[in-house]
mmCIF file of C-alpha atoms in Angstrom:
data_model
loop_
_atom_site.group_PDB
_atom_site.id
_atom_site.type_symbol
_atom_site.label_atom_id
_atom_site.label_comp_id
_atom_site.label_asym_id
_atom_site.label_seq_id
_atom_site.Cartn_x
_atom_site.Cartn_y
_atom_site.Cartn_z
ATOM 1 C CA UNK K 27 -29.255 22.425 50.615
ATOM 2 C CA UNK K 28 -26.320 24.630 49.601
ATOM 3 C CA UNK K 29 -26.548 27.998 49.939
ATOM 4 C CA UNK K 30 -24.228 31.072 48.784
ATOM 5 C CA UNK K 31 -23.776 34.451 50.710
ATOM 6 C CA UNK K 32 -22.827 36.447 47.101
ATOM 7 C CA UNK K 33 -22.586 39.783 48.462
ATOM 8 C CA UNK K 34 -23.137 41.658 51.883
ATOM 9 C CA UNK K 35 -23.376 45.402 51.657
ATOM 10 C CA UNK K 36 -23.145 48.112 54.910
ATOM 11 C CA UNK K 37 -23.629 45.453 57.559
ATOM 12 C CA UNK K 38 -20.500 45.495 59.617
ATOM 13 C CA UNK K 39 -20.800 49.496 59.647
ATOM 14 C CA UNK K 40 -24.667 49.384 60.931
ATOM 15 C CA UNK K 41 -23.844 47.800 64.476
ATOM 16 C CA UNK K 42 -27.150 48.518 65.893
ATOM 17 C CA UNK K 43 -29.796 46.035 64.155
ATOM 18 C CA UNK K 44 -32.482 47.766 61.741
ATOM 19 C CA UNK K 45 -36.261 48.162 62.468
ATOM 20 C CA UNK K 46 -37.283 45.919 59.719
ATOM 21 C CA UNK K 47 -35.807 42.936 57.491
ATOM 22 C CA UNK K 48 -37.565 42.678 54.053
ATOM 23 C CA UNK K 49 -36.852 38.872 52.993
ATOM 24 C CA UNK K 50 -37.420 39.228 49.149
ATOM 25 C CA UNK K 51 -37.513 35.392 47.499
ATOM 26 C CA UNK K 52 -36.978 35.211 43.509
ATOM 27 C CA UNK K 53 -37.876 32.450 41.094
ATOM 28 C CA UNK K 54 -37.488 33.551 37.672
ATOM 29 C CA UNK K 55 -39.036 37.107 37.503
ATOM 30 C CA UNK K 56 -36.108 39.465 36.337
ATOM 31 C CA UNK K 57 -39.198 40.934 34.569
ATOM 32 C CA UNK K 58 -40.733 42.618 37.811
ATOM 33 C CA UNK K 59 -37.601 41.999 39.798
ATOM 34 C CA UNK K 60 -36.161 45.682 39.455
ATOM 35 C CA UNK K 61 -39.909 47.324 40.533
ATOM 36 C CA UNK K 62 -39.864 45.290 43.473
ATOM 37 C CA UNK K 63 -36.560 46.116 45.370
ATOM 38 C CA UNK K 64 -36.676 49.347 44.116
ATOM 39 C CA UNK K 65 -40.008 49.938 46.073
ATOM 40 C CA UNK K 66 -38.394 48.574 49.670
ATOM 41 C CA UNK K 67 -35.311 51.075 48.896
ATOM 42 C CA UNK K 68 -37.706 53.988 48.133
ATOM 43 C CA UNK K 69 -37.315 55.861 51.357
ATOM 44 C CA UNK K 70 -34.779 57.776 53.255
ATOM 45 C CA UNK K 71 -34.900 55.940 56.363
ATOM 46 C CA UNK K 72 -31.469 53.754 56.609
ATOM 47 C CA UNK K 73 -33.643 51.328 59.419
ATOM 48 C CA UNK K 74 -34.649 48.844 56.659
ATOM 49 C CA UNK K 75 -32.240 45.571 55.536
ATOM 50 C CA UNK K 76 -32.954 43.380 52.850
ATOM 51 C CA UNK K 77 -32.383 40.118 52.020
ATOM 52 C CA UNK K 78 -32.935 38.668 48.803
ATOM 53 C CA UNK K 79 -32.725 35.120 47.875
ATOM 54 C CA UNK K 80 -32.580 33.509 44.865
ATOM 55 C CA UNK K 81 -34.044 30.064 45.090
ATOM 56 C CA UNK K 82 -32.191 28.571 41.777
ATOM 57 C CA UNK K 83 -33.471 31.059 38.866
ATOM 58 C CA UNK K 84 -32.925 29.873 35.758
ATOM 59 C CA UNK K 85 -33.816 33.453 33.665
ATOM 60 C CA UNK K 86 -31.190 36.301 34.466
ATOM 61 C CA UNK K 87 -32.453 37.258 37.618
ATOM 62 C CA UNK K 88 -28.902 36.692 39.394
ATOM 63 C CA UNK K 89 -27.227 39.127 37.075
ATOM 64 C CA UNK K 90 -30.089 41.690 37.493
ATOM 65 C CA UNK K 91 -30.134 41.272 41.104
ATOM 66 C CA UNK K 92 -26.370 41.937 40.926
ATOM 67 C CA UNK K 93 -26.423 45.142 38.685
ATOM 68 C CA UNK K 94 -29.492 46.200 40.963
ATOM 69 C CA UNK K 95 -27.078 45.840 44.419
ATOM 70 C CA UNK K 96 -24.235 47.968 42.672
ATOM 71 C CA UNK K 97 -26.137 51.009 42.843
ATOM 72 C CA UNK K 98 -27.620 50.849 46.258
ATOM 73 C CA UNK K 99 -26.092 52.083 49.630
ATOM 74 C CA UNK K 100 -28.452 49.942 51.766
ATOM 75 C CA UNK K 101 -27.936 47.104 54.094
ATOM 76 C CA UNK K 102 -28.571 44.468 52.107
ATOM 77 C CA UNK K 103 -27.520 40.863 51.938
ATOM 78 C CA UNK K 104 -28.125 38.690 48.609
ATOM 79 C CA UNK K 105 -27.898 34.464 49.031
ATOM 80 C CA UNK K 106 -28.198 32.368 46.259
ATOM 81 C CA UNK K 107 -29.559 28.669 46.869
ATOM 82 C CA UNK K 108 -30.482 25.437 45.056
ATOM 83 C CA UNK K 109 -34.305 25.631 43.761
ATOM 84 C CA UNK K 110 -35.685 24.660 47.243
ATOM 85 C CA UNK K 111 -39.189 26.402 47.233
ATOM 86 C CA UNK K 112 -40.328 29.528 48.567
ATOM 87 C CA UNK K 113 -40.637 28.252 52.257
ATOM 88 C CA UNK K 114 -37.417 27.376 52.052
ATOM 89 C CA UNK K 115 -36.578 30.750 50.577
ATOM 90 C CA UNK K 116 -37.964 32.561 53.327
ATOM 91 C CA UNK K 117 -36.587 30.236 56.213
ATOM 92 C CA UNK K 118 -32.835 31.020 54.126
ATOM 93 C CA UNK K 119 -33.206 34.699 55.157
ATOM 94 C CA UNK K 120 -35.148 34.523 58.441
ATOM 95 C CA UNK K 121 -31.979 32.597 59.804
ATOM 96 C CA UNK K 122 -29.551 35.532 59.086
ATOM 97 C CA UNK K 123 -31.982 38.796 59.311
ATOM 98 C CA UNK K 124 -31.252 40.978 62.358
ATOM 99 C CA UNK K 125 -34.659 43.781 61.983
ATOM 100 C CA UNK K 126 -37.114 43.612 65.037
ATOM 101 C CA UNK K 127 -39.856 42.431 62.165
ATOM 102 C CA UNK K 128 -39.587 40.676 59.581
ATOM 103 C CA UNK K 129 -41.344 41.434 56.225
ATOM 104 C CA UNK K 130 -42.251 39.445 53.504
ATOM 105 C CA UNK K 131 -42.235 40.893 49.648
ATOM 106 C CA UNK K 132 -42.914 38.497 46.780
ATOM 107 C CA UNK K 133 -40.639 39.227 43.851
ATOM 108 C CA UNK K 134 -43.412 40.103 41.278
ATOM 109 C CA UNK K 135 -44.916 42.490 43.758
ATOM 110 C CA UNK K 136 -44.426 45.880 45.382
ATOM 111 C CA UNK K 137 -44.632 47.722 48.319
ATOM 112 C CA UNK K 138 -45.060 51.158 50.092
ATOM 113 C CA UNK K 139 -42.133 51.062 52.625
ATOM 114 C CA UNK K 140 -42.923 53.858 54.264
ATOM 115 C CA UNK K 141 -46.329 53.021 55.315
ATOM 116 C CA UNK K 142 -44.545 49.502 56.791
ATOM 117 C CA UNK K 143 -41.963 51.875 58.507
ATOM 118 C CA UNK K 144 -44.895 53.661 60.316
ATOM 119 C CA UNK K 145 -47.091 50.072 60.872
ATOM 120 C CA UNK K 146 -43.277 49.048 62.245
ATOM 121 C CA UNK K 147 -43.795 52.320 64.769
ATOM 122 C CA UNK K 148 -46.801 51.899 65.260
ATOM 123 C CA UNK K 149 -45.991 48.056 67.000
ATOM 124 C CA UNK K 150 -42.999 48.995 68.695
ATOM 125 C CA UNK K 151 -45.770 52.022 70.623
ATOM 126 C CA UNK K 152 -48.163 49.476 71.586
ATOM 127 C CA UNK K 153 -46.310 46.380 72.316
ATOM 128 C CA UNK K 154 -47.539 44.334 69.316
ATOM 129 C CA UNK K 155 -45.635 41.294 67.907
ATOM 130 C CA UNK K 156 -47.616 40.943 64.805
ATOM 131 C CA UNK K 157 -48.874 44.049 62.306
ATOM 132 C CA UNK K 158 -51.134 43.862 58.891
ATOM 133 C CA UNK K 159 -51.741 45.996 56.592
ATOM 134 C CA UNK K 160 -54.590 46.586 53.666
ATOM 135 C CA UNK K 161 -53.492 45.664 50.100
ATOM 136 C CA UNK K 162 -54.213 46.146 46.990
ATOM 137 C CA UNK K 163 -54.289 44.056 43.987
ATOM 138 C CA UNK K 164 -52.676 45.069 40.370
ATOM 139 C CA UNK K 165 -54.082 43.651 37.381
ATOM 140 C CA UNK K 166 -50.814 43.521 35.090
ATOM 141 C CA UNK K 167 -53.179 42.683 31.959
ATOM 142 C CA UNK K 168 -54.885 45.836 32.032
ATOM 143 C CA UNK K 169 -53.495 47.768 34.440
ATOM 144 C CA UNK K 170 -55.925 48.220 36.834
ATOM 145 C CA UNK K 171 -55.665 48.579 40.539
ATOM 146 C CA UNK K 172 -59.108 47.483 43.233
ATOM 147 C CA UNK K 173 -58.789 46.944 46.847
ATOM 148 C CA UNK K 174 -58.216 42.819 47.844
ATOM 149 C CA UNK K 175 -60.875 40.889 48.585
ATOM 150 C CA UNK K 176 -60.987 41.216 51.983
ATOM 151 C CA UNK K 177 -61.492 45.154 52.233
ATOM 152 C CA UNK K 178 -65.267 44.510 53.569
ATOM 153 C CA UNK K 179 -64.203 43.268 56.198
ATOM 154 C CA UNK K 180 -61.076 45.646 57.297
ATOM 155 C CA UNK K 181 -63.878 48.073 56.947
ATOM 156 C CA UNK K 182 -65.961 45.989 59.763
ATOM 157 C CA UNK K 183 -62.973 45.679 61.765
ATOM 158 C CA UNK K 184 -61.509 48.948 62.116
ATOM 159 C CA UNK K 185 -64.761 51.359 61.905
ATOM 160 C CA UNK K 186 -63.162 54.487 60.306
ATOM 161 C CA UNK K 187 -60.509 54.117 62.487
ATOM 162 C CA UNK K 188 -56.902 54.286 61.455
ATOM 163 C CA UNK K 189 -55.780 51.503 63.444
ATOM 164 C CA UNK K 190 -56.844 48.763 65.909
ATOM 165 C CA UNK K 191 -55.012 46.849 68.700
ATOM 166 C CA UNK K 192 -56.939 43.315 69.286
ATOM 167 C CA UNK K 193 -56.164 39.756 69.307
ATOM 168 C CA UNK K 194 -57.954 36.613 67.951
ATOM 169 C CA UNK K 195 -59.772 36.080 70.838
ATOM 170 C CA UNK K 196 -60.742 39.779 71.244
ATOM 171 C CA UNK K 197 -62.024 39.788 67.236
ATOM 172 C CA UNK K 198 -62.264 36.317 66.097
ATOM 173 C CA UNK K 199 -62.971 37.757 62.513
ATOM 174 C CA UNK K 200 -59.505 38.695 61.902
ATOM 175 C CA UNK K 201 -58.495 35.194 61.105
ATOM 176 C CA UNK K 202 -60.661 35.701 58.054
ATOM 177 C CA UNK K 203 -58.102 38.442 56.876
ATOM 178 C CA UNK K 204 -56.212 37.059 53.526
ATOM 179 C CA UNK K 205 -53.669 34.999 55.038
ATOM 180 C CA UNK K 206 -50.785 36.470 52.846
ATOM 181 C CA UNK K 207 -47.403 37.044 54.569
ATOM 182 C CA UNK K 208 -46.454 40.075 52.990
ATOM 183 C CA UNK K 209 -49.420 42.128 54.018
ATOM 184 C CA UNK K 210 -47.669 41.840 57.484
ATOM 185 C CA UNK K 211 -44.670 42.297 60.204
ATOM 186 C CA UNK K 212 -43.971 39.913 62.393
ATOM 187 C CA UNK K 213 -41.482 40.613 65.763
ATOM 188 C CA UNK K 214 -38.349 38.444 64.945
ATOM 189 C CA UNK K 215 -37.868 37.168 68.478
ATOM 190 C CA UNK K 216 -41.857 36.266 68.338
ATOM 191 C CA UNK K 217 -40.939 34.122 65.328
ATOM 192 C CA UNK K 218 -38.021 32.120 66.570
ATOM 193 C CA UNK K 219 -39.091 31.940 70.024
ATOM 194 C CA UNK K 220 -42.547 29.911 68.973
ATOM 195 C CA UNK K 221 -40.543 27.939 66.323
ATOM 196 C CA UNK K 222 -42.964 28.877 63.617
ATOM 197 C CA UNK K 223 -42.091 27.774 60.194
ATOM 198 C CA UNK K 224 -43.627 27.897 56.571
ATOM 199 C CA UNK K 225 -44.543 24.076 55.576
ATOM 200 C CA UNK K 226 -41.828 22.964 53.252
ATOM 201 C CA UNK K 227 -42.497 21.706 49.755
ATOM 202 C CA UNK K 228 -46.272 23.194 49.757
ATOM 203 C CA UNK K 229 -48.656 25.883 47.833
ATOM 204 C CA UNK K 230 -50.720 27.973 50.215
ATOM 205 C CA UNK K 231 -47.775 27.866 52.770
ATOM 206 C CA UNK K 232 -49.260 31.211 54.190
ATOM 207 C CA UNK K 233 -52.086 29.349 55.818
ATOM 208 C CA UNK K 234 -50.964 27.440 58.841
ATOM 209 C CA UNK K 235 -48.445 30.542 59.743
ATOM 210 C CA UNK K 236 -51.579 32.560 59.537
ATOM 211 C CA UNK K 237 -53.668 30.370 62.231
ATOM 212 C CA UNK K 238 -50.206 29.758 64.378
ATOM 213 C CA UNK K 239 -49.452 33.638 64.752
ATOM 214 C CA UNK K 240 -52.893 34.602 65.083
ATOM 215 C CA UNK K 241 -53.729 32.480 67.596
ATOM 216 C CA UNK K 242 -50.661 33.005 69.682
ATOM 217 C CA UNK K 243 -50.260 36.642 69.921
ATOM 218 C CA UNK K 244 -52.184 38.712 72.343
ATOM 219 C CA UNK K 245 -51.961 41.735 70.618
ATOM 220 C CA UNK K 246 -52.229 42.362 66.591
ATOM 221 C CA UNK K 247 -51.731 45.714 65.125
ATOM 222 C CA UNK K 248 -54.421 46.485 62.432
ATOM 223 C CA UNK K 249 -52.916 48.829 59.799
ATOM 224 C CA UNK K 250 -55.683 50.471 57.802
ATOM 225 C CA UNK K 251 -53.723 51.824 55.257
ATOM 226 C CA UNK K 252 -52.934 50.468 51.935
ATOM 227 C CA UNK K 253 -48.709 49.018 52.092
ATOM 228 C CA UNK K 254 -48.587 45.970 49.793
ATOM 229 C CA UNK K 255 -49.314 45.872 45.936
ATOM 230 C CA UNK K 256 -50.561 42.019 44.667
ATOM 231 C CA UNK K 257 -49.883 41.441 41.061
ATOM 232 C CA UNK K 258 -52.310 39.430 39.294
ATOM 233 C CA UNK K 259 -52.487 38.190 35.824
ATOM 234 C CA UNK K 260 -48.836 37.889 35.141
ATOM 235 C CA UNK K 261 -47.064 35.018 32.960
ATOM 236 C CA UNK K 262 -45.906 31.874 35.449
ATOM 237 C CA UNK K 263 -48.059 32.778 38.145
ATOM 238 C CA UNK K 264 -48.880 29.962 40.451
ATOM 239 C CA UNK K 265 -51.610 31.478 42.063
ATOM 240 C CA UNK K 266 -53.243 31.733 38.234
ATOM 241 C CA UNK K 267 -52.608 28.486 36.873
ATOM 242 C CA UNK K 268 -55.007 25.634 36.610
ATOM 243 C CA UNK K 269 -52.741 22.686 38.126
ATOM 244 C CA UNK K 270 -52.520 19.848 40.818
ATOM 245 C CA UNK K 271 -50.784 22.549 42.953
ATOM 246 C CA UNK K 272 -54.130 23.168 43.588
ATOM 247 C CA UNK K 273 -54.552 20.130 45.453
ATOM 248 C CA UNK K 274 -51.785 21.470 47.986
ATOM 249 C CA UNK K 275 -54.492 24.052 50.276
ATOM 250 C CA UNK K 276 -55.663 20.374 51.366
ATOM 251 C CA UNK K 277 -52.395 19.739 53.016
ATOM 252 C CA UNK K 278 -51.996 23.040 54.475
ATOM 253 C CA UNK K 279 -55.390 23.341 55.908
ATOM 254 C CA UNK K 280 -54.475 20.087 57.571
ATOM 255 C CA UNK K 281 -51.384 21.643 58.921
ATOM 256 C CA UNK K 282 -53.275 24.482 60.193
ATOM 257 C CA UNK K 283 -55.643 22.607 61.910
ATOM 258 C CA UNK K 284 -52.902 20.699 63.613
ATOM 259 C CA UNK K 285 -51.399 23.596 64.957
ATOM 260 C CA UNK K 286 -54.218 25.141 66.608
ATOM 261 C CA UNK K 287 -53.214 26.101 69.848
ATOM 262 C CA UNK K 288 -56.761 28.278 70.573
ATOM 263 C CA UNK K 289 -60.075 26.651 72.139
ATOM 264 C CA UNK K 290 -62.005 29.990 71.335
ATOM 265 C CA UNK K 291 -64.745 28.596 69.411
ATOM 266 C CA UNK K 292 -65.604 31.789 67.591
ATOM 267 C CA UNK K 293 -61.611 31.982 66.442
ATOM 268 C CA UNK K 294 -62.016 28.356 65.199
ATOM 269 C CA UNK K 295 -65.244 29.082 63.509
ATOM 270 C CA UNK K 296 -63.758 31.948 61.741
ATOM 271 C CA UNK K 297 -60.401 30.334 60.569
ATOM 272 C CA UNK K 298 -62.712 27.337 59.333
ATOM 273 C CA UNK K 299 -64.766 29.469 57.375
ATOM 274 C CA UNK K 300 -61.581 31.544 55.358
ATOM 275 C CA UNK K 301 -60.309 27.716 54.761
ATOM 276 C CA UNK K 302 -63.674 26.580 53.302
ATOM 277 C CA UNK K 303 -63.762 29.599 50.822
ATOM 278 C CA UNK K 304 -59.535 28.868 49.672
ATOM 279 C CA UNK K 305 -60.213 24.964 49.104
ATOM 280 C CA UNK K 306 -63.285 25.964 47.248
ATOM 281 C CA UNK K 307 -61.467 28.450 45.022
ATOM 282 C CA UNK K 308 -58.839 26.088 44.264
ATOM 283 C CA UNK K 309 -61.592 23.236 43.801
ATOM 284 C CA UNK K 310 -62.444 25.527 40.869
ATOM 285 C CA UNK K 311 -58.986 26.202 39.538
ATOM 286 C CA UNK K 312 -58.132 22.728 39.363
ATOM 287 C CA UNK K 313 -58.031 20.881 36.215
ATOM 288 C CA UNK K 314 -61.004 19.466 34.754
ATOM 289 C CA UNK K 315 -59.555 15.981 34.758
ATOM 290 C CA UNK K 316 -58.880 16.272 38.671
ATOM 291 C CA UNK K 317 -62.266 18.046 39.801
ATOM 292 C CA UNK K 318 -64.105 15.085 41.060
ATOM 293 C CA UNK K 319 -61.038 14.050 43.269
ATOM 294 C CA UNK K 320 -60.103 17.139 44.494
ATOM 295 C CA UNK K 321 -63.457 17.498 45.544
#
């Protein structure tokens, strides 16, 4: 795979490596592009790089991404690759970031970067490797905003409390979070040092990096506040489309499952249940030709 360093901005000048990378991957959505990067820039704090990486956008996202990088005096570095996937994406700009954690931010999405500057704080105090945070999800059909699924249980987990230090084997139930990404940090050395990669070439990639963290850290910064913004009902989505993609959370779960390094069985039943609940979903998003094998 080829890939192009376009432009580097205030690198060389910033010896001392930021708090926090954002790797931002883009596939064709010069629509939301602008919203997105300008919600990781929105803060005053010069402790933030970004990397964004266009995996082979065929819209005018590269010019966009260009005028965008004109106007900002950030650290910021912008590849440009063959259309490779958005594992491969990621893996493009976790090679070259330099932030203690890494951050993930879909291009049709947002964030509030200040709230993942204080989660990013708040791990550094208390020794954590991993951090999540609540989301919320954005209906971009009628504009309506409602906590993610998974706010029950954030509720159950952190008790009115602002935040909560545990593990997987302290609270199983966390591996029943959403297993998005973006809704967390994860300590850079952490990362390379336990050679943990997003499958290649799959859907629903987020799952066996999910189980693999989880299970390896020993202590996992709950955020309770609200930092990431899921769009939903957007033009192209993957996540919204009725396709054989679907059939890719088989694969994944199968990866996960491999790489399960924990014996707890409370942990295991937990992760099995959030992985029964995504292959049923996408059992029901399938096409109707392809229900009966799928299932």
């Amino acid at each position: 795979m080829i890939i192009e360093t376009v432009l580097i901005k205030n690198i060389e000048e910033n010896k001392k490596n930021p708090l926090i990378t954002f790797i931002v991957p883009v596939y064709n959505t010069r629509e939301y592009l602008i919203e997105t990067l300008d919600s990781i820039s929105a803060t005053k704090n010069k402790n933030i790089e970004i990397i964004i990486v266009n995996d082979g956008s065929s819209d005018e996202s590269h010019n966009t991404i260009l005028e965008w990088c004109s106007f900002k005096d950030i650290q910021l570095t912008y590849l440009k690759q063959e259309n490779s996937g958005l594992s491969a994406a990621r893996h493009s700009g976790i090679a070259i970031a330099r932030g203690e954690y890494i951050g993930f931010c879909d291009s049709d999405d947002w964030i509030d970067v200040n709230q993942y500057l204080k989660m990013a704080t708040r791990a550094i105090e208390n020794f954590c490797d991993i951090a999540i945070c609540r989301s919320v999800v954005f209906d971009n059909d009628t504009g309506q905003s409602y906590d993610f699924y998974d706010s029950w249980l954030w509720d159950d987990l952190l008790k009115n409390n602002p935040i909560r230090i545990t593990s997987g084997i302290g609270e199983p139930k966390i591996f029943r979070l959403e297993p998005n990404a973006n809704t967390r940090l994860i300590r850079r050395s952490f990362f390379l040092d336990n050679k943990i990669e997003f499958p290649n070439g799959l859907h629903y990639e987020d799952l066996p990096v999910h189980l693999q963290t989880l299970g390896l850290s020993d202590r996992v910064l709950l955020y309770g506040s609200t930092g990431y913004y899921y769009r939903v009902n957007r033009p192209g989505k993957i996540t919204g489309e009725k396709s054989e993609r679907r059939f890719d959370v088989l694969k994944s779960s199968e990866i996960a499952f491999q790489n399960l390094k924990i014996a707890n069985q409370d942990a295991k039943g937990n992760f099995l249940l959030l992985t029964v609940r995504m292959i049923f979903w996408c059992g029901e998003n399938t096409l109707n030709k392809d229900r009966n094998k799928f299932l």
